[in-house]
Amino acid sequence: MSTLSVWEKETFFAPQDIIIIGSGYTGLWSAVKLLEKNPRLKITILERGIIPSGASTRNAGFSCFGSPSELVHDATQMGEDNLWQLVEMRYKGLLEIRKNFSEAAIEYCADGGYECFEPGSTDWALCMDKLAWLNNGLKQISGNSNTYITADAKLKQFKLNGFNHLIENKEEGGLHSGKLLQALLHKVSAAGVQVLTGVHVRSFYTSSSKLVIETDNNILFTAQQLLLCTNAFTRQLVPHADVQPYRGQVFITAPVPQLALKGAFHFQRGFYYFRNLGNRLLIGGARDTAIETENTDDMSITSAIQNHLEQFVDTHILPRNTYSIESRWSGIMGMGSSKMPIIEELEPGIFCCVRMSGMGVALAPVAAAKIAALITGS
């Protein structure tokens, strides 16, 4: 027999039209887009953490759609048509963020994006060979004829060392990941969406034409439809899903006097990324140095990866500076056999919008719009 009160059963735990599992960017944007389709929908979002803690609040806060060497590489892996479809989703997603929230609200910095190249880099040669192709592809999406331009002279301005080439993209930048998530939470709450935290979903099944969601709290939720926005953790509920967890490790320094960086920087097809956040150096990556150990949903940090990041800083960014590290953390990305998100109906009434491949900030708004259209049939 249920121990819930009648008040609880008729409010917090009342049957819902749609239950979303996961309150990261994708889950919250999905609620926004579903309500745009039908404002009368009763929606509850279930989040297992106190706050979302997979990747949405544990990334580097980049507002980007792809460094040139990454796009050139991805085109060989997924084909040009799929690549440009993916880039268009990312680009339009970033526009959607800025349409919905002011720059002040999410601390958006329109300082551009950059990719750095070392002497003798094969990536540099490939990018130069493909630069016109890259810019023509982006022109079809953004209307900008010269998205990527060489900017070698800025290496001295940013006081970067050990690089001899730089490609600039003025349409990228940075934002505050936590404030973006808070802004989304405020938006969905104001629209009547219920977000419950500390609710770990154990399983779900269909009973009498409704979906039943079982939780570790020994409370059952019911809904007409279910949407999984669980990204890297999807296999815990759908074991066959083509989604693998990958850890991304990050650290941020204490303030560095006269830190010259301005913008969002990538190196080595995006495996390293760094930016200036309030005169503190934020840097993450080095996953390519230990792919097997970083294929995990364990949010620990490791000395091997952290040492690689420190060596990178000592070599390329702050070679003559002493600095202290303020904090270290990791986030878990959802990747798979393709970088294209999985947006589909798994079985009647059960949907998923997962596998953001480390680009959830940019992809979530458009992926959410696609899953909302699939769920509502409109």
Short mmCIF file of C-alpha atoms in Angstrom, two decimals:
data_model
loop_
_atom_site.label_atom_id
_atom_site.label_comp_id
_atom_site.label_asym_id
_atom_site.label_seq_id
_atom_site.Cartn_x
_atom_site.Cartn_y
_atom_site.Cartn_z
CA MET A 1 0.00 0.00 0.00
CA SER A 2 1.29 3.48 -0.87
CA THR A 3 2.50 5.65 2.01
CA LEU A 4 2.03 8.84 0.00
CA SER A 5 -0.56 11.29 1.22
CA VAL A 6 -3.48 12.23 -0.95
CA TRP A 7 -1.93 15.71 -1.32
CA GLU A 8 1.33 14.25 -2.61
CA LYS A 9 -0.38 11.83 -4.98
CA GLU A 10 -2.49 14.61 -6.49
CA THR A 11 0.37 17.08 -6.96
CA PHE A 12 4.04 16.06 -6.94
CA PHE A 13 3.40 12.43 -7.93
CA ALA A 14 0.27 12.89 -10.05
CA PRO A 15 0.16 11.15 -13.45
CA GLN A 16 1.97 13.17 -16.11
CA ASP A 17 1.68 13.56 -19.83
CA ILE A 18 5.44 13.33 -20.24
CA ILE A 19 8.23 12.42 -17.86
CA ILE A 20 11.76 13.42 -18.84
CA ILE A 21 14.70 11.66 -17.21
CA GLY A 22 17.68 14.00 -16.91
CA SER A 23 17.67 17.73 -16.20
CA GLY A 24 20.78 18.71 -18.10
CA TYR A 25 20.71 20.94 -21.16
CA THR A 26 18.93 18.38 -23.33
CA GLY A 27 16.23 17.57 -20.79
CA LEU A 28 15.49 21.22 -20.04
CA TRP A 29 15.50 22.32 -23.68
CA SER A 30 13.20 19.38 -24.48
CA ALA A 31 10.71 20.63 -21.91
CA VAL A 32 10.90 24.12 -23.45
CA LYS A 33 10.30 22.79 -26.96
CA LEU A 34 7.50 20.44 -25.90
CA LEU A 35 5.63 23.31 -24.27
CA GLU A 36 6.07 25.40 -27.39
CA LYS A 37 4.23 22.61 -29.21
CA ASN A 38 1.55 22.23 -26.52
CA PRO A 39 1.52 24.60 -23.50
CA ARG A 40 -1.04 22.39 -21.72
CA LEU A 41 1.28 19.41 -21.35
CA LYS A 42 1.96 18.24 -17.81
CA ILE A 43 5.69 17.58 -17.65
CA THR A 44 7.91 16.37 -14.83
CA ILE A 45 11.69 16.10 -15.08
CA LEU A 46 13.46 13.59 -12.85
CA GLU A 47 17.09 14.24 -11.96
CA ARG A 48 19.14 11.76 -9.96
CA GLY A 49 21.59 14.36 -8.62
CA ILE A 50 21.09 17.40 -6.45
CA ILE A 51 21.92 19.26 -9.67
CA PRO A 52 22.68 17.88 -13.16
CA SER A 53 26.23 16.61 -12.95
CA GLY A 54 27.05 14.59 -16.06
CA ALA A 55 28.43 17.20 -18.44
CA SER A 56 26.08 20.20 -18.39
CA THR A 57 27.66 21.86 -15.35
CA ARG A 58 31.08 20.25 -15.63
CA ASN A 59 32.32 21.40 -19.04
CA ALA A 60 34.52 24.32 -20.10
CA GLY A 61 31.71 26.67 -21.13
CA PHE A 62 32.57 26.82 -24.83
CA SER A 63 30.03 28.26 -27.28
CA CYS A 64 31.41 26.53 -30.36
CA PHE A 65 30.40 24.46 -33.37
CA GLY A 66 33.69 22.85 -34.36
CA SER A 67 37.37 23.66 -34.77
CA PRO A 68 38.56 23.38 -38.40
CA SER A 69 40.79 20.32 -37.93
CA GLU A 70 37.99 18.52 -36.10
CA LEU A 71 35.53 19.22 -38.92
CA VAL A 72 38.00 18.11 -41.58
CA HIS A 73 38.61 14.89 -39.66
CA ASP A 74 34.92 14.27 -38.98
CA ALA A 75 34.06 14.64 -42.66
CA THR A 76 36.24 11.63 -43.40
CA GLN A 77 34.51 9.62 -40.68
CA MET A 78 30.84 10.48 -41.24
CA GLY A 79 30.68 11.91 -44.74
CA GLU A 80 30.32 15.53 -45.81
CA ASP A 81 26.51 15.63 -45.88
CA ASN A 82 26.22 14.31 -42.32
CA LEU A 83 28.97 16.64 -41.15
CA TRP A 84 27.25 19.76 -42.46
CA GLN A 85 23.92 18.61 -41.03
CA LEU A 86 25.59 18.28 -37.64
CA VAL A 87 27.37 21.63 -37.88
CA GLU A 88 24.10 23.33 -38.84
CA MET A 89 22.44 21.87 -35.73
CA ARG A 90 25.26 23.19 -33.55
CA TYR A 91 25.26 26.62 -35.18
CA LYS A 92 21.49 27.04 -34.92
CA GLY A 93 21.58 25.80 -31.33
CA LEU A 94 23.97 28.56 -30.36
CA LEU A 95 21.71 31.13 -32.02
CA GLU A 96 18.75 29.71 -30.06
CA ILE A 97 20.60 30.19 -26.76
CA ARG A 98 21.31 33.83 -27.52
CA LYS A 99 17.73 34.37 -28.69
CA ASN A 100 16.34 33.11 -25.38
CA PHE A 101 18.84 34.56 -22.91
CA SER A 102 20.69 37.84 -22.63
CA GLU A 103 24.46 37.91 -22.76
CA ALA A 104 24.50 39.20 -19.18
CA ALA A 105 22.29 36.38 -17.90
CA ILE A 106 24.63 33.64 -19.15
CA GLU A 107 27.88 35.67 -19.17
CA TYR A 108 28.25 35.19 -22.89
CA CYS A 109 31.63 36.35 -24.26
CA ALA A 110 31.73 37.01 -28.00
CA ASP A 111 35.54 36.94 -28.12
CA GLY A 112 35.86 34.40 -30.92
CA GLY A 113 37.27 30.91 -31.14
CA TYR A 114 40.76 29.82 -32.16
CA GLU A 115 42.63 26.68 -33.11
CA CYS A 116 46.36 26.46 -32.43
CA PHE A 117 48.87 24.49 -34.49
CA GLU A 118 52.43 23.37 -33.72
CA PRO A 119 55.28 23.50 -36.26
CA GLY A 120 55.09 20.62 -38.71
CA SER A 121 51.43 19.92 -37.90
CA THR A 122 49.70 17.72 -40.47
CA ASP A 123 46.39 19.15 -39.21
CA TRP A 124 47.55 22.61 -40.28
CA ALA A 125 48.38 21.39 -43.79
CA LEU A 126 45.00 19.67 -44.07
CA CYS A 127 43.15 22.76 -42.84
CA MET A 128 44.92 25.01 -45.34
CA ASP A 129 44.06 22.57 -48.10
CA LYS A 130 40.41 22.51 -46.98
CA LEU A 131 39.97 26.12 -45.84
CA ALA A 132 37.91 27.20 -48.86
CA TRP A 133 35.78 24.06 -48.52
CA LEU A 134 35.21 24.77 -44.82
CA ASN A 135 34.24 28.37 -45.44
CA ASN A 136 31.94 27.48 -48.32
CA GLY A 137 30.15 24.90 -46.14
CA LEU A 138 29.69 27.39 -43.31
CA LYS A 139 28.48 30.05 -45.75
CA GLN A 140 25.52 27.81 -46.63
CA ILE A 141 24.65 27.71 -42.92
CA SER A 142 25.53 31.15 -41.55
CA GLY A 143 25.80 33.38 -44.60
CA ASN A 144 29.32 34.33 -43.54
CA SER A 145 31.84 33.94 -46.37
CA ASN A 146 34.94 33.75 -44.18
CA THR A 147 34.15 31.95 -40.94
CA TYR A 148 37.71 30.63 -40.59
CA ILE A 149 40.64 32.97 -41.19
CA THR A 150 44.34 32.67 -40.41
CA ALA A 151 45.42 34.82 -37.48
CA ASP A 152 49.07 33.94 -36.84
CA ALA A 153 49.87 37.48 -35.69
CA LYS A 154 47.65 37.01 -32.63
CA LEU A 155 49.92 34.30 -31.21
CA LYS A 156 52.17 37.05 -29.85
CA GLN A 157 49.20 39.07 -28.60
CA PHE A 158 47.92 36.07 -26.62
CA LYS A 159 51.47 35.22 -25.44
CA LEU A 160 51.15 31.66 -26.70
CA ASN A 161 54.32 29.61 -27.07
CA GLY A 162 55.31 26.65 -29.23
CA PHE A 163 52.66 27.31 -31.86
CA ASN A 164 53.32 28.82 -35.27
CA HIS A 165 49.81 29.04 -36.71
CA LEU A 166 46.40 30.14 -35.51
CA ILE A 167 42.97 29.96 -37.18
CA GLU A 168 40.29 32.34 -35.90
CA ASN A 169 36.51 31.97 -35.93
CA LYS A 170 34.75 35.17 -34.90
CA GLU A 171 31.37 33.45 -34.48
CA GLU A 172 32.36 31.38 -31.46
CA GLY A 173 32.89 32.36 -27.85
CA GLY A 174 32.27 31.31 -24.29
CA LEU A 175 29.55 31.33 -21.67
CA HIS A 176 28.89 30.42 -18.03
CA SER A 177 27.61 26.84 -18.05
CA GLY A 178 26.07 27.04 -14.59
CA LYS A 179 24.22 30.26 -15.31
CA LEU A 180 22.90 28.89 -18.59
CA LEU A 181 21.54 25.87 -16.75
CA GLN A 182 20.00 28.07 -14.04
CA ALA A 183 18.39 30.25 -16.70
CA LEU A 184 16.87 27.16 -18.32
CA LEU A 185 15.62 25.91 -14.96
CA HIS A 186 13.93 29.25 -14.29
CA LYS A 187 12.36 29.18 -17.75
CA VAL A 188 10.84 25.71 -17.42
CA SER A 189 9.74 26.26 -13.82
CA ALA A 190 7.98 29.48 -14.78
CA ALA A 191 6.17 27.51 -17.50
CA GLY A 192 4.87 24.98 -14.96
CA VAL A 193 7.34 22.15 -15.43
CA GLN A 194 8.10 20.23 -12.25
CA VAL A 195 11.78 19.36 -11.70
CA LEU A 196 12.46 16.81 -8.97
CA THR A 197 16.04 16.16 -7.92
CA GLY A 198 17.58 13.28 -6.02
CA VAL A 199 15.37 10.83 -7.92
CA HIS A 200 17.33 7.92 -9.38
CA VAL A 201 15.28 6.01 -11.94
CA ARG A 202 15.86 2.27 -11.69
CA SER A 203 13.63 0.98 -14.51
CA PHE A 204 10.45 1.59 -16.48
CA TYR A 205 7.73 -0.57 -18.01
CA THR A 206 4.30 -0.33 -19.63
CA SER A 207 1.21 -1.28 -17.61
CA SER A 208 -2.43 -0.74 -18.57
CA SER A 209 -1.56 1.67 -21.40
CA LYS A 210 0.59 3.87 -19.20
CA LEU A 211 4.29 4.02 -18.46
CA VAL A 212 5.45 3.24 -14.95
CA ILE A 213 8.81 4.61 -13.79
CA GLU A 214 10.41 2.88 -10.80
CA THR A 215 12.87 4.79 -8.63
CA ASP A 216 15.35 4.01 -5.88
CA ASN A 217 13.13 6.11 -3.61
CA ASN A 218 10.48 3.34 -3.83
CA ILE A 219 8.13 5.81 -5.48
CA LEU A 220 6.40 5.05 -8.78
CA PHE A 221 5.75 7.75 -11.36
CA THR A 222 3.31 7.30 -14.23
CA ALA A 223 3.12 9.03 -17.59
CA GLN A 224 1.71 8.71 -21.07
CA GLN A 225 5.14 9.19 -22.61
CA LEU A 226 8.74 8.96 -21.44
CA LEU A 227 11.79 10.81 -22.74
CA LEU A 228 15.34 9.76 -21.87
CA CYS A 229 17.80 12.66 -21.83
CA THR A 230 20.42 10.67 -19.96
CA ASN A 231 23.29 11.13 -22.46
CA ALA A 232 26.41 9.31 -21.20
CA PHE A 233 24.41 7.27 -18.68
CA THR A 234 21.81 5.95 -21.13
CA ARG A 235 23.08 2.36 -21.02
CA GLN A 236 22.12 2.13 -17.37
CA LEU A 237 18.50 2.13 -18.56
CA VAL A 238 18.86 0.97 -22.18
CA PRO A 239 21.78 -1.50 -22.24
CA HIS A 240 21.93 -1.81 -26.04
CA ALA A 241 22.16 1.95 -26.70
CA ASP A 242 25.05 3.11 -28.89
CA VAL A 243 26.34 5.50 -26.23
CA GLN A 244 29.61 5.25 -24.37
CA PRO A 245 30.67 7.43 -21.44
CA TYR A 246 33.89 9.39 -21.82
CA ARG A 247 35.42 11.45 -19.06
CA GLY A 248 36.68 14.96 -19.67
CA GLN A 249 39.03 16.35 -17.03
CA VAL A 250 39.45 20.06 -16.33
CA PHE A 251 41.25 22.41 -13.99
CA ILE A 252 41.16 26.14 -13.33
CA THR A 253 43.95 28.27 -11.90
CA ALA A 254 43.81 31.05 -9.37
CA PRO A 255 43.89 34.50 -11.04
CA VAL A 256 46.96 34.98 -13.25
CA PRO A 257 48.18 38.60 -13.51
CA GLN A 258 48.00 39.90 -17.08
CA LEU A 259 46.63 36.68 -18.56
CA ALA A 260 46.57 37.64 -22.24
CA LEU A 261 44.15 35.03 -23.59
CA LYS A 262 40.92 36.30 -25.07
CA GLY A 263 38.57 33.76 -26.65
CA ALA A 264 37.97 30.02 -26.67
CA PHE A 265 40.99 28.00 -27.80
CA HIS A 266 41.31 24.49 -29.23
CA PHE A 267 44.30 22.34 -30.04
CA GLN A 268 44.71 18.93 -31.67
CA ARG A 269 41.19 18.46 -33.11
CA GLY A 270 39.63 19.69 -29.88
CA PHE A 271 41.36 17.20 -27.58
CA TYR A 272 42.73 20.21 -25.67
CA TYR A 273 40.70 23.33 -24.94
CA PHE A 274 41.37 26.40 -22.81
CA ARG A 275 40.07 29.89 -22.12
CA ASN A 276 40.41 32.92 -19.85
CA LEU A 277 37.69 32.96 -17.21
CA GLY A 278 38.01 36.08 -15.07
CA ASN A 279 41.82 36.12 -15.44
CA ARG A 280 41.90 32.47 -14.43
CA LEU A 281 43.11 29.88 -16.91
CA LEU A 282 40.54 27.13 -17.46
CA ILE A 283 41.88 24.15 -19.36
CA GLY A 284 40.62 20.65 -20.11
CA GLY A 285 41.20 17.63 -22.29
CA ALA A 286 44.21 15.37 -22.89
CA ARG A 287 41.74 12.50 -23.20
CA ASP A 288 43.62 11.29 -26.29
CA THR A 289 46.59 10.34 -24.11
CA ALA A 290 44.58 7.69 -22.24
CA ILE A 291 41.47 6.84 -24.24
CA GLU A 292 40.90 3.49 -22.55
CA THR A 293 41.04 4.77 -18.97
CA GLU A 294 38.91 7.79 -19.86
CA ASN A 295 36.15 5.59 -21.31
CA THR A 296 34.34 5.65 -17.96
CA ASP A 297 31.47 7.22 -16.05
CA ASP A 298 33.67 7.59 -12.95
CA MET A 299 33.98 11.30 -12.16
CA SER A 300 37.34 10.98 -10.44
CA ILE A 301 40.34 12.92 -11.65
CA THR A 302 43.62 11.17 -12.46
CA SER A 303 47.20 12.30 -11.98
CA ALA A 304 48.13 11.13 -15.50
CA ILE A 305 45.65 13.41 -17.28
CA GLN A 306 46.11 16.30 -14.88
CA ASN A 307 49.89 16.10 -15.36
CA HIS A 308 49.44 16.22 -19.14
CA LEU A 309 47.30 19.34 -18.77
CA GLU A 310 49.87 20.99 -16.48
CA GLN A 311 52.66 20.17 -18.92
CA PHE A 312 50.62 21.73 -21.73
CA VAL A 313 50.17 24.91 -19.69
CA ASP A 314 53.87 25.03 -18.81
CA THR A 315 54.85 24.58 -22.46
CA HIS A 316 52.34 26.66 -24.35
CA ILE A 317 50.46 29.12 -22.13
CA LEU A 318 52.33 30.09 -18.95
CA PRO A 319 55.93 28.92 -19.48
CA ARG A 320 57.50 31.64 -17.36
CA ASN A 321 54.74 32.07 -14.81
CA THR A 322 54.15 30.51 -11.48
CA TYR A 323 50.51 29.73 -10.93
CA SER A 324 48.38 27.82 -8.50
CA ILE A 325 45.46 25.56 -9.32
CA GLU A 326 42.20 26.59 -7.73
CA SER A 327 40.16 23.46 -8.44
CA ARG A 328 40.02 20.31 -10.56
CA TRP A 329 36.99 18.34 -11.77
CA SER A 330 35.69 16.04 -14.46
CA GLY A 331 32.51 15.63 -16.49
CA ILE A 332 31.13 12.69 -18.43
CA MET A 333 30.35 13.02 -22.14
CA GLY A 334 28.16 10.67 -24.16
CA MET A 335 29.77 9.42 -27.38
CA GLY A 336 29.30 6.50 -29.76
CA SER A 337 29.90 5.18 -33.26
CA SER A 338 28.75 8.53 -34.70
CA LYS A 339 28.78 12.13 -33.52
CA MET A 340 25.20 12.54 -34.69
CA PRO A 341 22.79 12.61 -31.72
CA ILE A 342 20.34 9.76 -31.25
CA ILE A 343 16.86 11.27 -31.57
CA GLU A 344 14.30 8.50 -31.87
CA GLU A 345 11.39 6.50 -30.49
CA LEU A 346 12.80 3.36 -28.86
CA GLU A 347 9.42 1.68 -28.48
CA PRO A 348 5.85 2.99 -28.34
CA GLY A 349 5.73 6.00 -26.05
CA ILE A 350 9.41 5.80 -25.07
CA PHE A 351 11.80 8.27 -26.69
CA CYS A 352 15.43 9.27 -26.34
CA CYS A 353 17.52 12.32 -27.15
CA VAL A 354 21.10 11.39 -26.25
CA ARG A 355 24.74 11.17 -27.45
CA MET A 356 25.74 14.83 -27.65
CA SER A 357 29.42 13.89 -28.19
CA GLY A 358 30.79 16.70 -26.04
CA MET A 359 28.76 19.38 -27.87
CA GLY A 360 25.66 19.46 -25.67
CA VAL A 361 25.72 23.23 -25.17
CA ALA A 362 25.31 23.82 -28.91
CA LEU A 363 23.33 20.72 -29.90
CA ALA A 364 20.72 20.58 -27.13
CA PRO A 365 18.32 23.31 -28.36
CA VAL A 366 17.98 21.88 -31.87
CA ALA A 367 18.05 18.23 -30.81
CA ALA A 368 15.29 19.08 -28.31
CA ALA A 369 13.18 20.68 -31.03
CA LYS A 370 13.52 17.54 -33.14
CA ILE A 371 12.52 15.17 -30.33
CA ALA A 372 9.61 17.44 -29.35
CA ALA A 373 8.31 17.28 -32.92
CA LEU A 374 8.63 13.48 -32.89
CA ILE A 375 6.85 13.13 -29.54
CA THR A 376 3.95 15.44 -30.41
CA GLY A 377 3.75 14.45 -34.05
CA SER A 378 3.89 18.05 -35.16
#
